[in-house]
N, CA, C and O atoms as a CHARMM CRD file, in Angstrom:
* protein
*
  320
    1    1 LYS  N      0.83000  -1.20200   0.00000 PROA 1      0.00000
    2    1 LYS  CA     0.00000   0.00000   0.00000 PROA 1      0.00000
    3    1 LYS  C      0.85800   1.24300   0.00000 PROA 1      0.00000
    4    1 LYS  O      1.89100   1.30500   0.66600 PROA 1      0.00000
    5    2 LYS  N      0.41800   2.23200  -0.75500 PROA 2      0.00000
    6    2 LYS  CA     1.08400   3.53200  -0.74300 PROA 2      0.00000
    7    2 LYS  C      0.44900   4.35800   0.36300 PROA 2      0.00000
    8    2 LYS  O     -0.75900   4.27900   0.58600 PROA 2      0.00000
    9    3 LYS  N      1.25900   5.14900   1.05500 PROA 3      0.00000
   10    3 LYS  CA     0.70400   6.01100   2.08300 PROA 3      0.00000
   11    3 LYS  C      0.93000   7.46000   1.70200 PROA 3      0.00000
   12    3 LYS  O      2.04700   7.86900   1.38500 PROA 3      0.00000
   13    4 ARG  N     -0.13500   8.22200   1.73800 PROA 4      0.00000
   14    4 ARG  CA    -0.07100   9.64900   1.46700 PROA 4      0.00000
   15    4 ARG  C     -0.97100  10.34000   2.46900 PROA 4      0.00000
   16    4 ARG  O     -1.97100   9.77300   2.90900 PROA 4      0.00000
   17    5 LYS  N     -0.62900  11.52800   2.82100 PROA 5      0.00000
   18    5 LYS  CA    -1.47200  12.29600   3.73200 PROA 5      0.00000
   19    5 LYS  C     -2.57300  12.97400   2.94100 PROA 5      0.00000
   20    5 LYS  O     -2.32100  13.58700   1.90400 PROA 5      0.00000
   21    6 LYS  N     -3.76700  12.86200   3.42500 PROA 6      0.00000
   22    6 LYS  CA    -4.91400  13.50000   2.79700 PROA 6      0.00000
   23    6 LYS  C     -5.57700  14.38400   3.84100 PROA 6      0.00000
   24    6 LYS  O     -5.66900  14.00300   5.00800 PROA 6      0.00000
   25    7 GLU  N     -6.02700  15.52800   3.44600 PROA 7      0.00000
   26    7 GLU  CA    -6.77800  16.37900   4.34500 PROA 7      0.00000
   27    7 GLU  C     -8.06500  16.78700   3.67800 PROA 7      0.00000
   28    7 GLU  O     -8.08000  17.20300   2.52000 PROA 7      0.00000
   29    8 GLU  N     -9.12500  16.66600   4.40600 PROA 8      0.00000
   30    8 GLU  CA   -10.40000  17.17700   3.91100 PROA 8      0.00000
   31    8 GLU  C    -10.61400  18.50100   4.62000 PROA 8      0.00000
   32    8 GLU  O    -10.54400  18.56500   5.84700 PROA 8      0.00000
   33    9 VAL  N    -10.86600  19.53000   3.88300 PROA 9      0.00000
   34    9 VAL  CA   -11.00700  20.86500   4.45000 PROA 9      0.00000
   35    9 VAL  C    -12.47000  21.28200   4.35400 PROA 9      0.00000
   36    9 VAL  O    -13.10700  21.11200   3.31400 PROA 9      0.00000
   37   10 THR  N    -12.98600  21.81700   5.42800 PROA 10     0.00000
   38   10 THR  CA   -14.38100  22.23700   5.39200 PROA 10     0.00000
   39   10 THR  C    -14.66500  23.28600   6.44400 PROA 10     0.00000
   40   10 THR  O    -13.87000  23.49600   7.36000 PROA 10     0.00000
   41   11 GLY  N    -15.79000  23.93400   6.30900 PROA 11     0.00000
   42   11 GLY  CA   -16.27400  24.83000   7.34300 PROA 11     0.00000
   43   11 GLY  C    -17.01800  24.02100   8.38400 PROA 11     0.00000
   44   11 GLY  O    -17.17900  22.81000   8.23300 PROA 11     0.00000
   45   12 GLU  N    -17.46200  24.66000   9.41500 PROA 12     0.00000
   46   12 GLU  CA   -18.17900  23.95700  10.47100 PROA 12     0.00000
   47   12 GLU  C    -19.60500  23.63900  10.05500 PROA 12     0.00000
   48   12 GLU  O    -20.18700  24.32400   9.21400 PROA 12     0.00000
   49   13 ARG  N    -20.16000  22.59400  10.65200 PROA 13     0.00000
   50   13 ARG  CA   -21.56400  22.18700  10.51100 PROA 13     0.00000
   51   13 ARG  C    -21.98100  21.91700   9.08000 PROA 13     0.00000
   52   13 ARG  O    -23.07900  22.30000   8.67700 PROA 13     0.00000
   53   14 GLN  N    -21.14800  21.28000   8.32200 PROA 14     0.00000
   54   14 GLN  CA   -21.52500  20.97200   6.94400 PROA 14     0.00000
   55   14 GLN  C    -21.74900  19.48800   6.76200 PROA 14     0.00000
   56   14 GLN  O    -20.85900  18.67700   7.01900 PROA 14     0.00000
   57   15 LYS  N    -22.93100  19.14100   6.32100 PROA 15     0.00000
   58   15 LYS  CA   -23.25000  17.74900   6.01700 PROA 15     0.00000
   59   15 LYS  C    -22.37200  17.25700   4.87000 PROA 15     0.00000
   60   15 LYS  O    -21.98900  16.08700   4.82500 PROA 15     0.00000
   61   16 LYS  N    -22.05800  18.16100   3.94500 PROA 16     0.00000
   62   16 LYS  CA   -21.23300  17.78900   2.78700 PROA 16     0.00000
   63   16 LYS  C    -19.84200  17.31500   3.21000 PROA 16     0.00000
   64   16 LYS  O    -19.24700  16.46700   2.54500 PROA 16     0.00000
   65   17 LYS  N    -19.32400  17.86100   4.31400 PROA 17     0.00000
   66   17 LYS  CA   -18.01300  17.43500   4.82800 PROA 17     0.00000
   67   17 LYS  C    -18.02300  15.94900   5.12400 PROA 17     0.00000
   68   17 LYS  O    -17.09600  15.23100   4.74900 PROA 17     0.00000
   69   18 LYS  N    -19.06100  15.48500   5.79100 PROA 18     0.00000
   70   18 LYS  CA   -19.16700  14.07600   6.16000 PROA 18     0.00000
   71   18 LYS  C    -19.26300  13.19900   4.92200 PROA 18     0.00000
   72   18 LYS  O    -18.61500  12.15500   4.84500 PROA 18     0.00000
   73   19 ILE  N    -20.06000  13.61400   3.96400 PROA 19     0.00000
   74   19 ILE  CA   -20.22200  12.84100   2.73300 PROA 19     0.00000
   75   19 ILE  C    -18.89900  12.75500   1.97500 PROA 19     0.00000
   76   19 ILE  O    -18.52300  11.68400   1.49900 PROA 19     0.00000
   77   20 LEU  N    -18.18900  13.88600   1.86000 PROA 20     0.00000
   78   20 LEU  CA   -16.90600  13.88400   1.15800 PROA 20     0.00000
   79   20 LEU  C    -15.90300  12.97700   1.87100 PROA 20     0.00000
   80   20 LEU  O    -15.16400  12.24000   1.21800 PROA 20     0.00000
   81   21 ALA  N    -15.87300  13.02600   3.19400 PROA 21     0.00000
   82   21 ALA  CA   -14.95800  12.16900   3.96100 PROA 21     0.00000
   83   21 ALA  C    -15.24600  10.69400   3.68600 PROA 21     0.00000
   84   21 ALA  O    -14.32000   9.89900   3.51800 PROA 21     0.00000
   85   22 GLU  N    -16.52200  10.33100   3.64300 PROA 22     0.00000
   86   22 GLU  CA   -16.89200   8.94300   3.36800 PROA 22     0.00000
   87   22 GLU  C    -16.47300   8.53000   1.95800 PROA 22     0.00000
   88   22 GLU  O    -15.98400   7.41800   1.75600 PROA 22     0.00000
   89   23 GLU  N    -16.66000   9.41200   0.99400 PROA 23     0.00000
   90   23 GLU  CA   -16.29700   9.10700  -0.39400 PROA 23     0.00000
   91   23 GLU  C    -14.78200   8.99500  -0.57500 PROA 23     0.00000
   92   23 GLU  O    -14.31200   8.13200  -1.31700 PROA 23     0.00000
   93   24 VAL  N    -14.01200   9.86000   0.09700 PROA 24     0.00000
   94   24 VAL  CA   -12.54500   9.79100   0.04300 PROA 24     0.00000
   95   24 VAL  C    -12.06800   8.46900   0.63800 PROA 24     0.00000
   96   24 VAL  O    -11.20300   7.80000   0.07300 PROA 24     0.00000
   97   25 THR  N    -12.63600   8.10300   1.77500 PROA 25     0.00000
   98   25 THR  CA   -12.27100   6.85100   2.43500 PROA 25     0.00000
   99   25 THR  C    -12.58300   5.65500   1.54500 PROA 25     0.00000
  100   25 THR  O    -11.77200   4.73500   1.43500 PROA 25     0.00000
  101   26 LEU  N    -13.75000   5.66200   0.91100 PROA 26     0.00000
  102   26 LEU  CA   -14.14100   4.57500   0.01100 PROA 26     0.00000
  103   26 LEU  C    -13.20300   4.49000  -1.19200 PROA 26     0.00000
  104   26 LEU  O    -12.77500   3.39900  -1.56900 PROA 26     0.00000
  105   27 ALA  N    -12.88600   5.62200  -1.78800 PROA 27     0.00000
  106   27 ALA  CA   -11.99000   5.64000  -2.94900 PROA 27     0.00000
  107   27 ALA  C    -10.62000   5.07300  -2.58700 PROA 27     0.00000
  108   27 ALA  O    -10.06300   4.26200  -3.32700 PROA 27     0.00000
  109   28 ALA  N    -10.08300   5.50100  -1.45100 PROA 28     0.00000
  110   28 ALA  CA    -8.76800   5.01700  -1.02000 PROA 28     0.00000
  111   28 ALA  C     -8.79600   3.51000  -0.77100 PROA 28     0.00000
  112   28 ALA  O     -7.86500   2.79700  -1.14700 PROA 28     0.00000
  113   29 LYS  N     -9.86000   3.03000  -0.14000 PROA 29     0.00000
  114   29 LYS  CA    -9.98500   1.59800   0.13600 PROA 29     0.00000
  115   29 LYS  C    -10.03200   0.81100  -1.15800 PROA 29     0.00000
  116   29 LYS  O     -9.35600  -0.20900  -1.28700 PROA 29     0.00000
  117   30 GLU  N    -10.82200   1.27100  -2.11900 PROA 30     0.00000
  118   30 GLU  CA   -10.94500   0.57600  -3.40100 PROA 30     0.00000
  119   30 GLU  C     -9.62000   0.54800  -4.15900 PROA 30     0.00000
  120   30 GLU  O     -9.34900  -0.39000  -4.90800 PROA 30     0.00000
  121   31 MET  N     -8.78900   1.58700  -3.96100 PROA 31     0.00000
  122   31 MET  CA    -7.49900   1.67900  -4.65200 PROA 31     0.00000
  123   31 MET  C     -6.38200   0.97200  -3.90000 PROA 31     0.00000
  124   31 MET  O     -5.30200   0.75700  -4.44900 PROA 31     0.00000
  125   32 GLY  N     -6.63500   0.60700  -2.63800 PROA 32     0.00000
  126   32 GLY  CA    -5.59100   0.00400  -1.81600 PROA 32     0.00000
  127   32 GLY  C     -4.57100   1.02000  -1.33900 PROA 32     0.00000
  128   32 GLY  O     -3.41900   0.67300  -1.08000 PROA 32     0.00000
  129   33 VAL  N     -4.99200   2.28100  -1.22100 PROA 33     0.00000
  130   33 VAL  CA    -4.11200   3.36000  -0.77600 PROA 33     0.00000
  131   33 VAL  C     -4.41800   3.66600   0.69000 PROA 33     0.00000
  132   33 VAL  O     -5.56900   3.90400   1.05600 PROA 33     0.00000
  133   34 GLU  N     -3.38800   3.65600   1.51400 PROA 34     0.00000
  134   34 GLU  CA    -3.56100   3.99800   2.91900 PROA 34     0.00000
  135   34 GLU  C     -3.48800   5.51200   3.06200 PROA 34     0.00000
  136   34 GLU  O     -2.54800   6.14400   2.57800 PROA 34     0.00000
  137   35 ILE  N     -4.47100   6.08400   3.72200 PROA 35     0.00000
  138   35 ILE  CA    -4.50000   7.53200   3.87800 PROA 35     0.00000
  139   35 ILE  C     -4.62000   7.92600   5.33700 PROA 35     0.00000
  140   35 ILE  O     -5.04100   7.13500   6.18100 PROA 35     0.00000
  141   36 GLU  N     -4.24800   9.14200   5.61000 PROA 36     0.00000
  142   36 GLU  CA    -4.50100   9.77900   6.89200 PROA 36     0.00000
  143   36 GLU  C     -5.48500  10.90000   6.58300 PROA 36     0.00000
  144   36 GLU  O     -5.13400  11.86100   5.89900 PROA 36     0.00000
  145   37 LEU  N     -6.70300  10.78700   7.07800 PROA 37     0.00000
  146   37 LEU  CA    -7.73900  11.75800   6.77300 PROA 37     0.00000
  147   37 LEU  C     -7.92500  12.69800   7.95500 PROA 37     0.00000
  148   37 LEU  O     -8.21300  12.26400   9.07100 PROA 37     0.00000
  149   38 GLU  N     -7.76100  13.96300   7.70000 PROA 38     0.00000
  150   38 GLU  CA    -7.92300  14.97500   8.74000 PROA 38     0.00000
  151   38 GLU  C     -9.06800  15.89100   8.34400 PROA 38     0.00000
  152   38 GLU  O     -9.08400  16.43900   7.24200 PROA 38     0.00000
  153   39 LYS  N    -10.01300  16.05300   9.23500 PROA 39     0.00000
  154   39 LYS  CA   -11.13100  16.96500   8.99100 PROA 39     0.00000
  155   39 LYS  C    -10.76300  18.31100   9.60300 PROA 39     0.00000
  156   39 LYS  O    -10.66500  18.44900  10.82200 PROA 39     0.00000
  157   40 VAL  N    -10.56600  19.27400   8.76000 PROA 40     0.00000
  158   40 VAL  CA   -10.13100  20.59600   9.20200 PROA 40     0.00000
  159   40 VAL  C    -11.34600  21.50800   9.32500 PROA 40     0.00000
  160   40 VAL  O    -12.07700  21.72100   8.35800 PROA 40     0.00000
  161   41 THR  N    -11.55300  22.04500  10.52800 PROA 41     0.00000
  162   41 THR  CA   -12.66700  22.96200  10.74800 PROA 41     0.00000
  163   41 THR  C    -12.19800  24.33900  11.18100 PROA 41     0.00000
  164   41 THR  O    -12.99900  25.26900  11.28300 PROA 41     0.00000
  165   42 ASP  N    -10.90300  24.47400  11.43600 PROA 42     0.00000
  166   42 ASP  CA   -10.35000  25.75800  11.85600 PROA 42     0.00000
  167   42 ASP  C    -10.38300  26.74000  10.67600 PROA 42     0.00000
  168   42 ASP  O     -9.71500  26.53400   9.66300 PROA 42     0.00000
  169   43 PHE  N    -11.16400  27.79600  10.82800 PROA 43     0.00000
  170   43 PHE  CA   -11.37000  28.76400   9.75500 PROA 43     0.00000
  171   43 PHE  C    -10.05200  29.35800   9.25600 PROA 43     0.00000
  172   43 PHE  O     -9.86600  29.51600   8.05000 PROA 43     0.00000
  173   44 GLU  N     -9.15100  29.68300  10.15800 PROA 44     0.00000
  174   44 GLU  CA    -7.86600  30.28200   9.75200 PROA 44     0.00000
  175   44 GLU  C     -7.03700  29.31500   8.91000 PROA 44     0.00000
  176   44 GLU  O     -6.38300  29.72800   7.95200 PROA 44     0.00000
  177   45 LYS  N     -7.06500  28.04100   9.26300 PROA 45     0.00000
  178   45 LYS  CA    -6.31200  27.04100   8.48800 PROA 45     0.00000
  179   45 LYS  C     -6.94200  26.86300   7.10300 PROA 45     0.00000
  180   45 LYS  O     -6.23500  26.72400   6.10400 PROA 45     0.00000
  181   46 ILE  N     -8.27700  26.86800   7.05400 PROA 46     0.00000
  182   46 ILE  CA    -8.97500  26.73800   5.77400 PROA 46     0.00000
  183   46 ILE  C     -8.59800  27.90500   4.85700 PROA 46     0.00000
  184   46 ILE  O     -8.26500  27.70400   3.68900 PROA 46     0.00000
  185   47 ILE  N     -8.65400  29.10400   5.38600 PROA 47     0.00000
  186   47 ILE  CA    -8.26900  30.29800   4.61700 PROA 47     0.00000
  187   47 ILE  C     -6.79600  30.22200   4.22400 PROA 47     0.00000
  188   47 ILE  O     -6.41800  30.65300   3.13400 PROA 47     0.00000
  189   48 GLY  N     -5.96500  29.67300   5.10900 PROA 48     0.00000
  190   48 GLY  CA    -4.53600  29.51400   4.82700 PROA 48     0.00000
  191   48 GLY  C     -4.27000  28.65400   3.59900 PROA 48     0.00000
  192   48 GLY  O     -3.27400  28.84700   2.90200 PROA 48     0.00000
  193   49 PHE  N     -5.15900  27.70900   3.34000 PROA 49     0.00000
  194   49 PHE  CA    -5.05200  26.88300   2.13500 PROA 49     0.00000
  195   49 PHE  C     -5.48800  27.65800   0.90100 PROA 49     0.00000
  196   49 PHE  O     -5.23900  27.23200  -0.22700 PROA 49     0.00000
  197   50 GLY  N     -6.14700  28.80900   1.11900 PROA 50     0.00000
  198   50 GLY  CA    -6.67200  29.57500  -0.00600 PROA 50     0.00000
  199   50 GLY  C     -8.07300  29.12900  -0.40100 PROA 50     0.00000
  200   50 GLY  O     -8.56900  29.50200  -1.46400 PROA 50     0.00000
  201   51 VAL  N     -8.70700  28.34100   0.44400 PROA 51     0.00000
  202   51 VAL  CA   -10.04500  27.82900   0.16500 PROA 51     0.00000
  203   51 VAL  C    -11.08200  28.86400   0.57600 PROA 51     0.00000
  204   51 VAL  O    -11.09500  29.31900   1.71900 PROA 51     0.00000
  205   52 MET  N    -11.94400  29.23000  -0.35200 PROA 52     0.00000
  206   52 MET  CA   -13.00800  30.18600  -0.07500 PROA 52     0.00000
  207   52 MET  C    -14.37700  29.51500  -0.07200 PROA 52     0.00000
  208   52 MET  O    -15.32200  30.05000   0.50700 PROA 52     0.00000
  209   53 THR  N    -14.49700  28.36100  -0.70600 PROA 53     0.00000
  210   53 THR  CA   -15.75500  27.63400  -0.77700 PROA 53     0.00000
  211   53 THR  C    -15.51100  26.21400  -0.28900 PROA 53     0.00000
  212   53 THR  O    -14.59900  25.53700  -0.76400 PROA 53     0.00000
  213   54 THR  N    -16.31700  25.76900   0.65200 PROA 54     0.00000
  214   54 THR  CA   -16.15900  24.43200   1.20200 PROA 54     0.00000
  215   54 THR  C    -17.33700  23.55600   0.80700 PROA 54     0.00000
  216   54 THR  O    -18.40100  24.06500   0.45600 PROA 54     0.00000
  217   55 PRO  N    -17.15000  22.23000   0.86400 PROA 55     0.00000
  218   55 PRO  CA   -15.96800  21.51800   1.31100 PROA 55     0.00000
  219   55 PRO  C    -14.87000  21.54200   0.24800 PROA 55     0.00000
  220   55 PRO  O    -15.11300  21.86400  -0.91500 PROA 55     0.00000
  221   56 ALA  N    -13.67300  21.19700   0.67300 PROA 56     0.00000
  222   56 ALA  CA   -12.53300  21.12700  -0.24000 PROA 56     0.00000
  223   56 ALA  C    -11.68300  19.92300   0.13300 PROA 56     0.00000
  224   56 ALA  O    -11.70600  19.46400   1.27500 PROA 56     0.00000
  225   57 LEU  N    -10.94500  19.42500  -0.82400 PROA 57     0.00000
  226   57 LEU  CA   -10.02400  18.32400  -0.57400 PROA 57     0.00000
  227   57 LEU  C     -8.60500  18.81200  -0.80700 PROA 57     0.00000
  228   57 LEU  O     -8.28800  19.35600  -1.86500 PROA 57     0.00000
  229   58 VAL  N     -7.74900  18.60900   0.19600 PROA 58     0.00000
  230   58 VAL  CA    -6.33800  18.96500   0.10100 PROA 58     0.00000
  231   58 VAL  C     -5.54400  17.67200   0.23200 PROA 58     0.00000
  232   58 VAL  O     -5.72300  16.92600   1.19500 PROA 58     0.00000
  233   59 VAL  N     -4.67600  17.40600  -0.72400 PROA 59     0.00000
  234   59 VAL  CA    -3.85500  16.20500  -0.72300 PROA 59     0.00000
  235   59 VAL  C     -2.40200  16.63600  -0.63100 PROA 59     0.00000
  236   59 VAL  O     -1.89700  17.35200  -1.49500 PROA 59     0.00000
  237   60 ASP  N     -1.74300  16.19400   0.41900 PROA 60     0.00000
  238   60 ASP  CA    -0.32800  16.52300   0.62500 PROA 60     0.00000
  239   60 ASP  C     -0.07900  18.02300   0.50100 PROA 60     0.00000
  240   60 ASP  O      0.90800  18.44500  -0.10200 PROA 60     0.00000
  241   61 GLY  N     -0.97500  18.82700   1.07400 PROA 61     0.00000
  242   61 GLY  CA    -0.80100  20.27300   1.11200 PROA 61     0.00000
  243   61 GLY  C     -1.28600  21.03600  -0.10300 PROA 61     0.00000
  244   61 GLY  O     -1.20800  22.26400  -0.13000 PROA 61     0.00000
  245   62 LYS  N     -1.78700  20.33000  -1.11500 PROA 62     0.00000
  246   62 LYS  CA    -2.24200  20.97800  -2.34000 PROA 62     0.00000
  247   62 LYS  C     -3.75900  20.85400  -2.48000 PROA 62     0.00000
  248   62 LYS  O     -4.30800  19.75800  -2.37200 PROA 62     0.00000
  249   63 VAL  N     -4.43700  21.98200  -2.72100 PROA 63     0.00000
  250   63 VAL  CA    -5.89000  21.97000  -2.88900 PROA 63     0.00000
  251   63 VAL  C     -6.22000  21.30200  -4.22300 PROA 63     0.00000
  252   63 VAL  O     -5.77500  21.74000  -5.28500 PROA 63     0.00000
  253   64 MET  N     -7.00700  20.23900  -4.14100 PROA 64     0.00000
  254   64 MET  CA    -7.42200  19.51200  -5.33900 PROA 64     0.00000
  255   64 MET  C     -8.68600  20.13100  -5.94100 PROA 64     0.00000
  256   64 MET  O     -8.78500  20.29100  -7.15700 PROA 64     0.00000
  257   65 PHE  N     -9.64300  20.47400  -5.08800 PROA 65     0.00000
  258   65 PHE  CA   -10.87100  21.12800  -5.52200 PROA 65     0.00000
  259   65 PHE  C    -11.58400  21.67900  -4.30800 PROA 65     0.00000
  260   65 PHE  O    -11.27700  21.31800  -3.17200 PROA 65     0.00000
  261   66 SER  N    -12.54000  22.55600  -4.55900 PROA 66     0.00000
  262   66 SER  CA   -13.35300  23.09400  -3.46800 PROA 66     0.00000
  263   66 SER  C    -14.75500  23.39800  -3.96400 PROA 66     0.00000
  264   66 SER  O    -14.99600  23.57500  -5.15900 PROA 66     0.00000
  265   67 GLY  N    -15.67100  23.45000  -3.00700 PROA 67     0.00000
  266   67 GLY  CA   -17.03700  23.83200  -3.31800 PROA 67     0.00000
  267   67 GLY  C    -17.92100  22.74000  -3.87800 PROA 67     0.00000
  268   67 GLY  O    -19.01200  23.02400  -4.37200 PROA 67     0.00000
  269   68 LYS  N    -17.47100  21.48300  -3.81100 PROA 68     0.00000
  270   68 LYS  CA   -18.29800  20.39800  -4.32500 PROA 68     0.00000
  271   68 LYS  C    -17.95800  19.09100  -3.62400 PROA 68     0.00000
  272   68 LYS  O    -16.93000  18.97100  -2.95700 PROA 68     0.00000
  273   69 VAL  N    -18.83300  18.12700  -3.79000 PROA 69     0.00000
  274   69 VAL  CA   -18.62000  16.77800  -3.27200 PROA 69     0.00000
  275   69 VAL  C    -18.55800  15.84900  -4.46800 PROA 69     0.00000
  276   69 VAL  O    -19.48000  15.81700  -5.28300 PROA 69     0.00000
  277   70 LEU  N    -17.48500  15.10000  -4.57700 PROA 70     0.00000
  278   70 LEU  CA   -17.33800  14.13900  -5.66900 PROA 70     0.00000
  279   70 LEU  C    -17.54900  12.72600  -5.14600 PROA 70     0.00000
  280   70 LEU  O    -17.30700  12.44800  -3.97200 PROA 70     0.00000
  281   71 LYS  N    -17.99400  11.84500  -6.01100 PROA 71     0.00000
  282   71 LYS  CA   -18.15500  10.43700  -5.66600 PROA 71     0.00000
  283   71 LYS  C    -16.79500   9.74900  -5.68200 PROA 71     0.00000
  284   71 LYS  O    -15.83500  10.25800  -6.25900 PROA 71     0.00000
  285   72 ALA  N    -16.72700   8.59200  -5.04200 PROA 72     0.00000
  286   72 ALA  CA   -15.47500   7.84500  -4.89300 PROA 72     0.00000
  287   72 ALA  C    -14.76600   7.63100  -6.23300 PROA 72     0.00000
  288   72 ALA  O    -13.55000   7.80100  -6.32100 PROA 72     0.00000
  289   73 GLU  N    -15.50500   7.26500  -7.26000 PROA 73     0.00000
  290   73 GLU  CA   -14.88800   6.98400  -8.56000 PROA 73     0.00000
  291   73 GLU  C    -14.14400   8.20200  -9.09700 PROA 73     0.00000
  292   73 GLU  O    -13.03000   8.07200  -9.60400 PROA 73     0.00000
  293   74 ALA  N    -14.74100   9.37300  -8.99200 PROA 74     0.00000
  294   74 ALA  CA   -14.09700  10.60100  -9.46400 PROA 74     0.00000
  295   74 ALA  C    -12.92700  11.00100  -8.56800 PROA 74     0.00000
  296   74 ALA  O    -11.95700  11.59100  -9.04400 PROA 74     0.00000
  297   75 LEU  N    -13.01100  10.68800  -7.28800 PROA 75     0.00000
  298   75 LEU  CA   -11.94600  11.05400  -6.33800 PROA 75     0.00000
  299   75 LEU  C    -10.66500  10.25700  -6.56800 PROA 75     0.00000
  300   75 LEU  O     -9.58300  10.70800  -6.19200 PROA 75     0.00000
  301   76 LYS  N    -10.76900   9.10500  -7.16600 PROA 76     0.00000
  302   76 LYS  CA    -9.58700   8.26300  -7.38700 PROA 76     0.00000
  303   76 LYS  C     -8.51300   9.00900  -8.17600 PROA 76     0.00000
  304   76 LYS  O     -7.32200   8.79400  -7.95200 PROA 76     0.00000
  305   77 GLU  N     -8.91000   9.85600  -9.06900 PROA 77     0.00000
  306   77 GLU  CA    -7.95300  10.64200  -9.85500 PROA 77     0.00000
  307   77 GLU  C     -7.05400  11.49400  -8.94800 PROA 77     0.00000
  308   77 GLU  O     -5.87400  11.68300  -9.24300 PROA 77     0.00000
  309   78 PHE  N     -7.60600  11.99800  -7.86200 PROA 78     0.00000
  310   78 PHE  CA    -6.85400  12.85700  -6.93800 PROA 78     0.00000
  311   78 PHE  C     -6.00200  12.07200  -5.95400 PROA 78     0.00000
  312   78 PHE  O     -5.11100  12.63800  -5.32100 PROA 78     0.00000
  313   79 LEU  N     -6.26100  10.78200  -5.81500 PROA 79     0.00000
  314   79 LEU  CA    -5.54800   9.95300  -4.83900 PROA 79     0.00000
  315   79 LEU  C     -4.41400   9.15400  -5.44700 PROA 79     0.00000
  316   79 LEU  O     -3.73900   8.40800  -4.73600 PROA 79     0.00000
  317   80 LYS  N     -4.18500   9.29000  -6.74800 PROA 80     0.00000
  318   80 LYS  CA    -3.11000   8.54700  -7.42300 PROA 80     0.00000
  319   80 LYS  C     -1.75700   8.99200  -6.94400 PROA 80     0.00000
  320   80 LYS  O     -0.73900   8.47400  -7.40400 PROA 80     0.00000
């Protein structure tokens, strides 16, 4: 298994955050990739990433996308 750090970035109280976290976890499992998933709710850290619309996915410090929830199949592209 490959190990990479993954961070899910979101604002507080968002149902979409939970859905995105579940989809990221499913995608990683299907790919056999071991991840460390961190749910970021600290507003200053979110802004520090340059994210203005949540939820967002940050992989190894790089923002992959923001403002939407993708299904596991589409997320696999970001976890390679």
